[in-house]
Short mmCIF file of C-alpha atoms in Angstrom, two decimals:
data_model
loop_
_atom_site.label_atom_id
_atom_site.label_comp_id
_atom_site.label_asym_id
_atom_site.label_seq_id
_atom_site.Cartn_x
_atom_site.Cartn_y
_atom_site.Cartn_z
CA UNK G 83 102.05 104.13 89.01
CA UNK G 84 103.64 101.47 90.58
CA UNK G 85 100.73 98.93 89.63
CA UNK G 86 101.11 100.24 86.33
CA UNK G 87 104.81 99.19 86.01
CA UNK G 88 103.97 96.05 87.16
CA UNK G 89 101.17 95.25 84.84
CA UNK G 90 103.24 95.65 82.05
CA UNK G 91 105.51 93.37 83.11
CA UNK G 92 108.46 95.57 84.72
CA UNK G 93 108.92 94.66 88.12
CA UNK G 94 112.23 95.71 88.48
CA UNK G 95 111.41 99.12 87.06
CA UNK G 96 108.41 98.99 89.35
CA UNK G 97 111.28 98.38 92.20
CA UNK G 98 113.83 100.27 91.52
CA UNK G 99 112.45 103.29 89.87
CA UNK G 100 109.40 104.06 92.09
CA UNK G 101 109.60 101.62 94.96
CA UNK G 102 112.78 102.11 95.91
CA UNK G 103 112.81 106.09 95.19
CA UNK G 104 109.66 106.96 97.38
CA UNK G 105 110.60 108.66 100.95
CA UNK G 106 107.80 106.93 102.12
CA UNK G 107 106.34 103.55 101.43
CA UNK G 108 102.78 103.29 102.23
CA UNK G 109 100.64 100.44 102.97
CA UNK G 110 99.24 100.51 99.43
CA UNK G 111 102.39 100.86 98.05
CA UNK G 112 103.87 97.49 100.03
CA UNK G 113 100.23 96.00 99.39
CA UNK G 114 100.63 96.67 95.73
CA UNK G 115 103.97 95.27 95.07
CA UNK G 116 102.49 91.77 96.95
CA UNK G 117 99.47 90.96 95.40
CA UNK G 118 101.46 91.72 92.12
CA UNK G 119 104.48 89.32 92.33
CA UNK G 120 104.11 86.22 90.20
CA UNK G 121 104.37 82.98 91.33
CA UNK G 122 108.04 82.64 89.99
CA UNK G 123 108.87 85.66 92.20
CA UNK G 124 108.81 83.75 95.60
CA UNK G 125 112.39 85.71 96.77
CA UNK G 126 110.83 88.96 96.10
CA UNK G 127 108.15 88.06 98.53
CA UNK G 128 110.79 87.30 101.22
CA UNK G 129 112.42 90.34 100.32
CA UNK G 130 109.76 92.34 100.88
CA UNK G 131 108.53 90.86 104.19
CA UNK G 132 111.97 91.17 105.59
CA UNK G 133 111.95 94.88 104.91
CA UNK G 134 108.80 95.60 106.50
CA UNK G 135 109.53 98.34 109.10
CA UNK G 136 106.27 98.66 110.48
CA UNK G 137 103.28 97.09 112.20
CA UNK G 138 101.33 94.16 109.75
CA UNK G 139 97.80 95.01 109.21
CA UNK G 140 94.95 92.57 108.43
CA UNK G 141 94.99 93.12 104.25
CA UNK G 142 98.93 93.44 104.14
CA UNK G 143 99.07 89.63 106.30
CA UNK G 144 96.31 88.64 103.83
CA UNK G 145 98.54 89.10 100.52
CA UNK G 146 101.50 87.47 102.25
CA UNK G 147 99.67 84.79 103.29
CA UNK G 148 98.35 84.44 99.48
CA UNK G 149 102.01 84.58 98.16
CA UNK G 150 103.01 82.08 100.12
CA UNK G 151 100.66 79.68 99.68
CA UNK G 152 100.86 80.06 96.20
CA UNK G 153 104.58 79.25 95.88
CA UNK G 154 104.38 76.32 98.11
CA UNK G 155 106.14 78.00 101.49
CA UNK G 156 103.47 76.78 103.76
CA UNK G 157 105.49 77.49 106.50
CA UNK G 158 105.99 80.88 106.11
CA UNK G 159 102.18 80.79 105.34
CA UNK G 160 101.48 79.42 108.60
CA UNK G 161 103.78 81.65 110.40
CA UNK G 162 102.17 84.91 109.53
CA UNK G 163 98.60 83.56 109.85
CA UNK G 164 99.51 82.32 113.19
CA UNK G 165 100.96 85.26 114.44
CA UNK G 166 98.53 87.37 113.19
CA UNK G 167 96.11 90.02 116.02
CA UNK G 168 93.07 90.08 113.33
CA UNK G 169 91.67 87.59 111.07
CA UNK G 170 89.20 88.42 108.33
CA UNK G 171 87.49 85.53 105.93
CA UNK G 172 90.25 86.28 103.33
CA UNK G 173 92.54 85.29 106.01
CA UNK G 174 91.22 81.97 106.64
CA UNK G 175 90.41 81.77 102.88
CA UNK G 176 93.77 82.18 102.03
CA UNK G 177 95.50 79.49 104.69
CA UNK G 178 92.56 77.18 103.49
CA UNK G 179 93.23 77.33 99.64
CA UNK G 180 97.06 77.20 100.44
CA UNK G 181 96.62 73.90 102.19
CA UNK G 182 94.37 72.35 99.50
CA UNK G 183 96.69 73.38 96.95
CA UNK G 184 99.35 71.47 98.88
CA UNK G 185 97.71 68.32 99.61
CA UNK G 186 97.48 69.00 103.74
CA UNK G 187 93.78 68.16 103.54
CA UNK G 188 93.83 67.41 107.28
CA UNK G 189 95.36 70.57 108.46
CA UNK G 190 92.91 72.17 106.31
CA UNK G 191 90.54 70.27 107.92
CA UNK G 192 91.57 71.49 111.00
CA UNK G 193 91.97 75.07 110.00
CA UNK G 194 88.46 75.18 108.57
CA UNK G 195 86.98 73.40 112.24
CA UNK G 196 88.80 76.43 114.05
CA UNK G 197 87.15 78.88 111.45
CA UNK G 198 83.80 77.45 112.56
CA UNK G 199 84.41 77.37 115.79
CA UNK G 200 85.29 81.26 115.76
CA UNK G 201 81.77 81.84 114.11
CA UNK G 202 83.21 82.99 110.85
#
């Protein structure tokens, strides 16, 4: 339901209504909210990440890493992909696209090299 809500273009009822009401928040639920957020949405993003009360897995890292890169917070990009126990292609995908998008062709450069070099 939640996806729904945000399809249609209510994010806060999304939030508020079903988010926000659910004793539990699963990983799909968290995951969900993410990979919907438009670019314009960059707070929500930080919002969410902050409230994150459990461990980061592989797909959750991958949309924040997306998000991020998206709105132009390379940093926070960095930071998560960094930091992160498991990488997958999407998660070098993702840092790679981020830092073409932004015009760091040599840390791409670099990030692509270390992809290589980890046989991926």
């Amino acid at each position: 339901m939640i996806n729904r809500y945000i399809q249609i273009g209510q994010l806060e009822k999304a939030h508020s209504d079903l988010f926000d009401a659910a004793p539990f928040r699963d990983m799909m639920s968290w995951t969900s909210m993410i990979t919907r957020v438009q670019l314009d949405a960059i707070s929500w993003t930080i919002m969410i990440s902050g409230h994150l009360r459990f461990k980061f897995d592989t797909i959750l890292n991958n949309s924040l890493i997306s998000m991020y890169g998206k709105c132009g917070d390379i940093d926070n990009a960095r930071c998560i992909f960094d930091h992160m126990i498991s990488r997958d292609r999407i998660s070098w995908n993702s840092m790679i696209i981020g830092l073409f998008h932004h015009g760091l062709a040599n840390e791409m450069l670099k990030v692509f090299e270390s992809m290589q070099d980890m046989g991926i």
